[in-house]
CSV table of C-alpha atoms in Angstrom, one decimal:
chain,number,residue,atom,x,y,z
A,1,MET,CA,-15.7,-41.4,-23.8
A,2,ASP,CA,-14.2,-38.5,-25.7
A,3,ALA,CA,-11.7,-36.0,-24.5
A,4,ALA,CA,-14.3,-33.4,-23.5
A,5,ASP,CA,-16.1,-36.0,-21.4
A,6,ALA,CA,-12.9,-36.9,-19.6
A,7,VAL,CA,-12.4,-33.2,-18.6
A,8,ARG,CA,-15.8,-32.7,-17.0
A,9,PRO,CA,-15.7,-34.9,-13.8
A,10,SER,CA,-12.4,-33.4,-12.6
A,11,ARG,CA,-13.5,-29.9,-13.5
A,12,ALA,CA,-16.8,-30.2,-11.5
A,13,ALA,CA,-14.9,-31.6,-8.4
A,14,SER,CA,-12.3,-28.9,-8.4
A,15,SER,CA,-14.9,-26.1,-9.0
A,16,SER,CA,-16.9,-27.2,-5.9
A,17,ALA,CA,-13.9,-27.4,-3.7
A,18,SER,CA,-12.5,-24.1,-4.9
A,19,ALA,CA,-15.8,-22.4,-4.4
A,20,ALA,CA,-15.9,-23.4,-0.7
A,21,SER,CA,-12.3,-22.1,-0.4
A,22,VAL,CA,-13.3,-18.7,-1.8
A,23,VAL,CA,-16.2,-18.4,0.6
A,24,SER,CA,-14.0,-19.3,3.6
A,25,ASN,CA,-11.3,-16.8,2.5
A,26,ASP,CA,-13.8,-14.0,2.0
A,27,LEU,CA,-15.3,-14.6,5.5
A,28,ALA,CA,-12.0,-14.4,7.1
A,29,ALA,CA,-11.0,-11.3,5.2
A,30,ASN,CA,-14.2,-9.4,5.9
A,31,GLN,CA,-14.3,-9.9,9.7
A,32,ASN,CA,-11.9,-9.0,12.4
A,33,ARG,CA,-13.2,-11.5,14.9
A,34,GLN,CA,-13.7,-15.2,14.5
A,35,PRO,CA,-15.7,-15.7,11.3
A,36,PRO,CA,-19.1,-17.5,11.6
A,37,PRO,CA,-19.4,-20.8,9.9
A,38,ALA,CA,-20.8,-20.5,6.5
A,39,PRO,CA,-24.3,-22.0,6.0
A,40,PRO,CA,-24.2,-25.2,4.1
A,41,ALA,CA,-26.0,-23.5,1.2
A,42,ALA,CA,-23.2,-21.0,0.8
A,43,SER,CA,-20.6,-23.1,-1.1
A,44,SER,CA,-23.1,-25.4,-2.8
A,45,SER,CA,-25.3,-22.6,-4.1
A,46,SER,CA,-22.3,-21.0,-5.8
A,47,SER,CA,-21.7,-24.1,-7.9
A,48,SER,CA,-25.3,-24.9,-8.5
A,49,SER,CA,-26.3,-21.4,-9.5
A,50,SER,CA,-23.2,-20.9,-11.7
A,51,SER,CA,-23.9,-24.1,-13.6
A,52,SER,CA,-27.2,-22.7,-15.0
A,53,ARG,CA,-27.0,-21.9,-18.6
A,54,PHE,CA,-27.3,-18.1,-18.4
A,55,PRO,CA,-29.0,-16.7,-21.5
A,56,PRO,CA,-27.4,-14.5,-24.2
A,57,SER,CA,-28.3,-10.9,-24.8
A,58,PRO,CA,-30.6,-9.0,-24.4
A,59,TYR,CA,-30.4,-10.4,-20.8
A,60,VAL,CA,-27.8,-9.1,-18.3
A,61,MET,CA,-24.4,-10.8,-18.6
A,62,ASP,CA,-23.4,-10.6,-15.0
A,63,PRO,CA,-24.2,-14.0,-13.4
A,64,ARG,CA,-25.0,-12.3,-10.0
A,65,GLU,CA,-28.1,-10.7,-11.6
A,66,TYR,CA,-29.6,-14.2,-11.9
A,67,VAL,CA,-29.0,-15.1,-8.2
A,68,LYS,CA,-31.1,-13.2,-5.5
A,69,ILE,CA,-29.7,-13.7,-2.0
A,70,LYS,CA,-32.0,-12.8,1.0
A,71,ARG,CA,-30.9,-12.6,4.6
A,72,ILE,CA,-33.1,-13.9,7.4
A,73,ALA,CA,-31.6,-13.2,10.8
A,74,THR,CA,-33.3,-16.0,12.6
A,75,GLY,CA,-33.3,-19.8,12.8
A,76,ASP,CA,-30.4,-22.2,12.3
A,77,PRO,CA,-27.7,-21.8,9.5
A,78,ARG,CA,-28.5,-25.4,8.5
A,79,ASP,CA,-32.0,-24.1,7.4
A,80,SER,CA,-30.4,-22.1,4.7
A,81,ARG,CA,-31.4,-23.3,1.3
A,82,VAL,CA,-31.3,-22.7,-2.5
A,83,LEU,CA,-34.5,-22.3,-4.5
A,84,PRO,CA,-33.4,-23.1,-8.0
A,85,ARG,CA,-36.5,-21.9,-9.9
A,86,ALA,CA,-37.9,-19.2,-7.5
A,87,VAL,CA,-38.2,-15.4,-7.4
A,88,VAL,CA,-38.2,-14.0,-3.8
A,89,PHE,CA,-38.6,-10.4,-2.8
A,90,ARG,CA,-39.9,-8.4,0.1
A,91,ARG,CA,-43.6,-7.7,-0.3
A,92,ASN,CA,-47.0,-8.6,1.0
A,93,VAL,CA,-50.5,-8.8,-0.4
A,94,ALA,CA,-52.4,-5.5,-0.5
A,95,HIS,CA,-55.3,-6.7,1.7
A,96,ARG,CA,-55.2,-9.2,4.6
A,97,ARG,CA,-58.3,-11.0,3.1
A,98,MET,CA,-56.4,-11.7,-0.1
A,99,ALA,CA,-54.9,-15.2,-0.5
A,100,SER,CA,-51.3,-15.3,0.6
A,101,SER,CA,-50.7,-18.9,-0.5
A,102,ARG,CA,-51.6,-20.6,-3.7
A,103,GLY,CA,-50.7,-23.6,-5.7
A,104,ALA,CA,-50.3,-23.2,-9.5
A,105,SER,CA,-50.9,-19.5,-10.2
A,106,ARG,CA,-51.3,-17.2,-13.2
A,107,ILE,CA,-49.2,-14.0,-12.9
A,108,VAL,CA,-49.9,-10.6,-14.5
A,109,LEU,CA,-47.3,-7.8,-14.3
A,110,LEU,CA,-48.3,-4.2,-14.7
A,111,ALA,CA,-46.0,-1.2,-14.9
A,112,GLY,CA,-47.2,2.1,-13.5
A,113,ALA,CA,-50.5,2.3,-11.6
A,114,LEU,CA,-54.1,1.0,-11.8
A,115,GLU,CA,-56.1,4.1,-11.0
A,116,TYR,CA,-58.1,6.8,-12.6
A,117,GLN,CA,-56.2,9.8,-14.0
A,118,ARG,CA,-58.3,13.0,-14.0
A,119,GLY,CA,-57.4,15.1,-17.0
A,120,GLU,CA,-57.9,18.8,-17.3
A,121,SER,CA,-58.6,20.8,-20.5
A,122,PRO,CA,-59.4,24.5,-21.0
A,123,ALA,CA,-62.9,23.7,-22.3
A,124,ALA,CA,-63.8,21.6,-19.2
A,125,PRO,CA,-65.9,23.3,-16.6
A,126,ARG,CA,-64.1,24.3,-13.5
A,127,LEU,CA,-66.8,22.9,-11.1
A,128,SER,CA,-68.3,19.5,-11.5
A,129,SER,CA,-70.6,17.4,-9.4
A,130,MET,CA,-68.7,15.2,-7.0
A,131,ASP,CA,-71.1,12.3,-7.7
A,132,ALA,CA,-70.5,12.6,-11.4
A,133,LEU,CA,-66.8,12.5,-10.9
A,134,LEU,CA,-67.0,9.4,-8.7
A,135,ASP,CA,-69.3,7.7,-11.1
A,136,GLN,CA,-66.9,8.4,-13.9
A,137,GLU,CA,-63.9,7.1,-11.9
A,138,HIS,CA,-65.8,3.9,-10.9
A,139,GLU,CA,-66.8,3.2,-14.4
A,140,HIS,CA,-63.3,3.6,-15.6
A,141,LEU,CA,-61.9,1.2,-12.8
A,142,ARG,CA,-64.6,-1.3,-13.5
A,143,ALA,CA,-63.6,-1.5,-17.1
A,144,ALA,CA,-59.9,-1.7,-16.2
A,145,VAL,CA,-60.5,-4.5,-13.7
A,146,ALA,CA,-62.7,-6.4,-16.1
A,147,ARG,CA,-59.9,-6.2,-18.7
A,148,VAL,CA,-57.5,-7.7,-16.1
A,149,CYS,CA,-59.9,-10.4,-14.9
A,150,ASP,CA,-60.5,-11.5,-18.5
A,151,LEU,CA,-57.1,-13.1,-18.3
A,152,ALA,CA,-58.1,-15.0,-15.1
A,153,PRO,CA,-55.0,-14.1,-13.1
A,154,ASP,CA,-54.4,-15.3,-9.6
A,155,VAL,CA,-51.7,-12.7,-8.7
A,156,LEU,CA,-51.4,-9.1,-10.0
A,157,CYS,CA,-48.1,-7.4,-9.4
A,158,VAL,CA,-48.2,-3.6,-9.9
A,159,GLU,CA,-45.2,-1.3,-10.0
A,160,ARG,CA,-47.0,1.6,-8.2
A,161,THR,CA,-50.4,1.6,-6.7
A,162,VAL,CA,-54.0,0.4,-7.2
A,163,ALA,CA,-57.0,2.5,-6.4
A,164,ARG,CA,-59.0,1.4,-3.4
A,165,PHE,CA,-62.1,0.7,-5.4
A,166,ALA,CA,-60.2,-1.4,-7.9
A,167,GLN,CA,-58.7,-3.4,-5.0
A,168,GLU,CA,-62.1,-4.1,-3.7
A,169,LEU,CA,-63.2,-5.4,-7.1
A,170,LEU,CA,-60.1,-7.5,-7.4
A,171,LEU,CA,-60.7,-8.9,-3.9
A,172,GLU,CA,-64.2,-10.0,-4.9
A,173,ARG,CA,-62.7,-11.8,-8.0
A,174,GLY,CA,-60.2,-13.6,-5.8
A,175,VAL,CA,-57.1,-11.9,-7.2
A,176,SER,CA,-54.1,-11.3,-4.9
A,177,VAL,CA,-52.7,-7.8,-5.5
A,178,VAL,CA,-49.1,-6.9,-4.8
A,179,LEU,CA,-48.4,-3.1,-4.7
A,180,ARG,CA,-45.1,-1.1,-5.2
A,181,VAL,CA,-43.1,-3.9,-6.7
A,182,LYS,CA,-39.6,-2.7,-7.8
A,183,THR,CA,-38.8,-2.7,-11.4
A,184,SER,CA,-36.0,-5.1,-10.9
A,185,ALA,CA,-38.3,-7.5,-9.2
A,186,LEU,CA,-40.8,-7.2,-12.1
A,187,ARG,CA,-38.0,-8.0,-14.6
A,188,ARG,CA,-37.0,-11.1,-12.6
A,189,LEU,CA,-40.6,-12.2,-12.5
A,190,ALA,CA,-41.0,-11.7,-16.2
A,191,ARG,CA,-37.8,-13.7,-16.9
A,192,SER,CA,-38.7,-16.7,-14.7
A,193,THR,CA,-42.5,-16.9,-15.1
A,194,GLY,CA,-42.6,-16.1,-18.8
A,195,ALA,CA,-44.8,-13.1,-18.3
A,196,SER,CA,-44.5,-9.7,-20.1
A,197,ILE,CA,-44.6,-6.4,-18.3
A,198,ALA,CA,-47.5,-4.4,-19.6
A,199,ALA,CA,-47.2,-0.6,-19.6
A,200,ALA,CA,-51.0,-0.2,-19.5
A,201,VAL,CA,-54.1,-2.3,-19.0
A,202,ASP,CA,-54.9,-2.0,-22.7
A,203,GLU,CA,-51.7,-3.8,-23.6
A,204,LEU,CA,-52.6,-7.0,-21.6
A,205,THR,CA,-53.0,-10.1,-23.7
A,206,GLU,CA,-53.0,-13.8,-23.0
A,207,ASN,CA,-49.4,-14.0,-24.1
A,208,ALA,CA,-48.5,-11.6,-21.3
A,209,VAL,CA,-49.6,-14.0,-18.6
A,210,GLY,CA,-46.9,-15.9,-16.7
A,211,VAL,CA,-47.2,-19.0,-14.5
A,212,CYS,CA,-45.6,-20.5,-11.4
A,213,GLY,CA,-46.1,-23.7,-9.5
A,214,GLU,CA,-46.5,-22.2,-6.1
A,215,PHE,CA,-47.1,-18.7,-4.6
A,216,ARG,CA,-46.7,-18.0,-0.9
A,217,VAL,CA,-46.0,-15.2,1.5
A,218,GLU,CA,-44.0,-15.9,4.7
A,219,SER,CA,-43.2,-13.7,7.7
A,220,HIS,CA,-40.0,-14.2,9.7
A,221,ALA,CA,-39.5,-12.7,13.2
A,222,GLU,CA,-35.9,-11.5,13.2
A,223,THR,CA,-33.6,-10.7,16.1
A,224,ARG,CA,-31.0,-7.9,15.7
A,225,GLU,CA,-28.2,-6.7,17.9
A,226,LEU,CA,-28.2,-3.2,19.4
A,227,GLY,CA,-27.1,-0.7,16.7
A,228,GLU,CA,-27.5,-3.2,14.0
A,229,GLU,CA,-29.4,-2.0,10.9
A,230,GLY,CA,-31.9,-4.1,8.9
A,231,GLU,CA,-32.7,-3.9,5.2
A,232,GLY,CA,-35.0,-1.3,3.7
A,233,GLU,CA,-37.9,-0.4,5.9
A,234,ASP,CA,-36.6,-2.6,8.7
A,235,ALA,CA,-33.7,-0.4,9.3
A,236,GLY,CA,-33.3,0.5,12.9
A,237,GLY,CA,-31.4,-0.2,16.0
A,238,GLY,CA,-31.8,-3.2,18.4
A,239,GLY,CA,-34.7,-5.3,19.2
A,240,GLY,CA,-36.2,-7.2,16.3
A,241,GLY,CA,-38.5,-7.0,13.4
A,242,VAL,CA,-40.6,-8.9,11.0
A,243,LYS,CA,-39.4,-9.6,7.5
A,244,THR,CA,-42.1,-10.6,5.0
A,245,LEU,CA,-40.9,-12.5,1.9
A,246,MET,CA,-43.0,-13.2,-1.1
A,247,THR,CA,-42.0,-16.3,-3.1
A,248,PHE,CA,-42.9,-17.3,-6.7
A,249,ASP,CA,-41.7,-20.9,-6.7
A,250,LYS,CA,-41.4,-23.7,-9.2
A,251,CYS,CA,-41.2,-21.3,-12.2
A,252,PRO,CA,-41.2,-22.9,-15.7
A,253,ALA,CA,-38.0,-21.2,-16.8
A,254,VAL,CA,-34.9,-23.2,-16.0
A,255,GLY,CA,-31.5,-21.5,-15.7
A,256,LEU,CA,-33.0,-17.9,-15.8
A,257,GLY,CA,-32.7,-17.2,-12.1
A,258,CYS,CA,-32.7,-18.7,-8.6
A,259,SER,CA,-32.9,-17.5,-5.0
A,260,VAL,CA,-30.8,-18.2,-1.9
A,261,LEU,CA,-32.1,-17.9,1.6
A,262,LEU,CA,-29.5,-17.4,4.3
A,263,LYS,CA,-30.6,-18.0,7.9
A,264,GLY,CA,-29.0,-17.9,11.3
A,265,ALA,CA,-26.5,-15.6,13.1
A,266,SER,CA,-27.2,-11.8,12.9
A,267,ALA,CA,-27.9,-9.6,9.9
A,268,ARG,CA,-24.4,-8.2,10.0
A,269,GLU,CA,-22.8,-11.6,9.9
A,270,LEU,CA,-25.2,-12.8,7.2
A,271,GLY,CA,-24.2,-9.7,5.2
A,272,VAL,CA,-20.6,-10.9,5.2
A,273,VAL,CA,-21.7,-14.3,4.1
A,274,LYS,CA,-23.8,-12.8,1.4
A,275,THR,CA,-20.8,-10.8,0.0
A,276,ALA,CA,-18.6,-13.9,0.0
A,277,LEU,CA,-21.3,-15.9,-1.7
A,278,ARG,CA,-21.7,-13.4,-4.5
A,279,ASP,CA,-17.9,-13.4,-5.1
A,280,ALA,CA,-18.0,-17.2,-5.1
A,281,ILE,CA,-20.8,-17.2,-7.7
A,282,VAL,CA,-18.7,-15.1,-10.1
A,283,TRP,CA,-15.6,-17.3,-9.5
A,284,ALA,CA,-17.5,-20.6,-10.0
A,285,HIS,CA,-19.2,-19.2,-13.2
A,286,HIS,CA,-15.9,-18.2,-14.8
A,287,ALA,CA,-14.3,-21.5,-13.7
A,288,GLU,CA,-16.9,-23.5,-15.5
A,289,ARG,CA,-16.6,-21.4,-18.6
A,290,GLU,CA,-12.8,-21.9,-18.6
A,291,GLY,CA,-13.4,-25.6,-18.2
A,292,ALA,CA,-15.6,-25.5,-21.3
A,293,TRP,CA,-12.6,-23.9,-23.1
A,294,LEU,CA,-10.4,-26.7,-22.0
A,295,ALA,CA,-13.0,-29.3,-23.2
A,296,ALA,CA,-13.2,-27.4,-26.5
A,297,PHE,CA,-9.4,-27.5,-27.1
A,298,ALA,CA,-9.3,-31.2,-26.1
A,299,THR,CA,-12.0,-32.0,-28.7
A,300,ALA,CA,-10.2,-30.0,-31.4
A,301,ALA,CA,-6.9,-31.7,-30.6
A,302,ALA,CA,-8.5,-35.1,-30.8
A,303,ASP,CA,-10.0,-34.2,-34.1
A,304,ASP,CA,-6.6,-33.1,-35.4
A,305,ASP,CA,-5.0,-36.4,-34.3
A,306,ASP,CA,-7.7,-38.3,-36.2
A,307,ASP,CA,-7.0,-36.3,-39.3
A,308,ASP,CA,-3.3,-37.0,-39.1
A,309,ALA,CA,-3.9,-40.7,-38.9
A,310,THR,CA,-5.7,-40.8,-42.3
A,311,SER,CA,-3.8,-41.9,-45.3
A,312,GLU,CA,-5.8,-40.1,-47.9
A,313,TRP,CA,-4.1,-38.0,-50.5
A,314,PRO,CA,-4.5,-35.2,-50.8
A,315,PRO,CA,-5.3,-34.9,-47.1
A,316,PRO,CA,-8.7,-33.4,-46.2
A,317,PRO,CA,-8.5,-29.8,-45.0
A,318,PRO,CA,-8.0,-29.7,-41.2
A,319,GLN,CA,-10.9,-28.7,-39.1
A,320,SER,CA,-10.6,-25.1,-38.0
A,321,ARG,CA,-9.9,-25.0,-34.3
A,322,ALA,CA,-12.2,-22.0,-34.0
A,323,VAL,CA,-15.1,-24.0,-35.4
A,324,ALA,CA,-14.8,-26.7,-32.7
A,325,ILE,CA,-14.5,-24.1,-30.0
A,326,ARG,CA,-17.4,-22.1,-31.3
A,327,ARG,CA,-19.6,-25.2,-31.3
A,328,VAL,CA,-18.8,-25.9,-27.6
A,329,LEU,CA,-19.0,-22.3,-26.5
A,330,PHE,CA,-22.3,-21.5,-28.0
A,331,SER,CA,-23.7,-24.5,-26.0
A,332,HIS,CA,-22.0,-23.2,-22.8
A,333,TRP,CA,-22.7,-19.5,-23.2
A,334,SER,CA,-20.7,-17.0,-21.2
A,335,PRO,CA,-20.3,-13.2,-21.4
A,336,TYR,CA,-16.7,-13.5,-22.7
A,337,ASP,CA,-17.2,-16.2,-25.5
A,338,ARG,CA,-17.7,-13.7,-28.3
A,339,VAL,CA,-14.4,-12.0,-27.4
A,340,ARG,CA,-12.4,-15.1,-27.1
A,341,VAL,CA,-13.6,-16.8,-30.3
A,342,VAL,CA,-12.1,-14.0,-32.4
A,343,ASN,CA,-8.6,-15.1,-31.5
A,344,ALA,CA,-9.2,-18.8,-31.4
A,345,ASP,CA,-7.1,-19.7,-34.3
A,346,PRO,CA,-3.3,-19.6,-33.7
């Protein structure tokens, strides 16, 4: 066992305990009344999500961008869980007859809209037959849908809208269509499923198709207190609502994103837990990176002791401490490694 291996067990134990402490302190600081008990996933997810090897640029460096936290104001807090390789966002399929649950699925991501754009030119006649316009539109949409279906997708996620006629064609082909997907959700899907976001149908290729192990849509009946606001379109006072979550689970990419589902209590209390959890994720991520630094220095120190024990003359040049640190840090990437390596040598 080398010096770096000796540092890791104590670092992991202290990181997990401290993450739970950060969550408890944030809960107490953000509520005037007795704070609700944190769901079991709150402290454990901060450690598990921060331990993922977040990728270098061009991806975002903030670890919170790789952890999506969704609140579900129903059920028991013990039902909260972490989905380590899943993308979750609020959406439903475009048509109730489209499949809302699948096993292994092929994913296609399309920016913009899938519809017919009527162009105008000075030379074009001002009046045209309505039947001719409809035939031209249907012909264009048939070609676009055929181009999409050539890739044999199971799920098509579109940033804006899809024409009604195109939706019917896709329904006949057994494709589940998801409309008005946020750009941020498309980027998370692309990162986790390996898909590429196509700006137009003509840019779709086999390399642009992503995959996931399971696709499902689930609806949760929430209960809210009087005057309490929900998220997005569920905003309102009192009563309850239905929150529909779409999940792309078992994605092939490891360490490029995860999702946390917080259940129980009310939406307001879960919001406090969500804020505390985001703070704990940042803390745990930085704690692990600093632990990597300690392991790097321990490795460099052990190498220096071995060099001093040799009796060769002239002695071999000492290994640069920055080289050892660089080797460890590039295998444990963090946003601040490139800055710290500059001043690694004393």
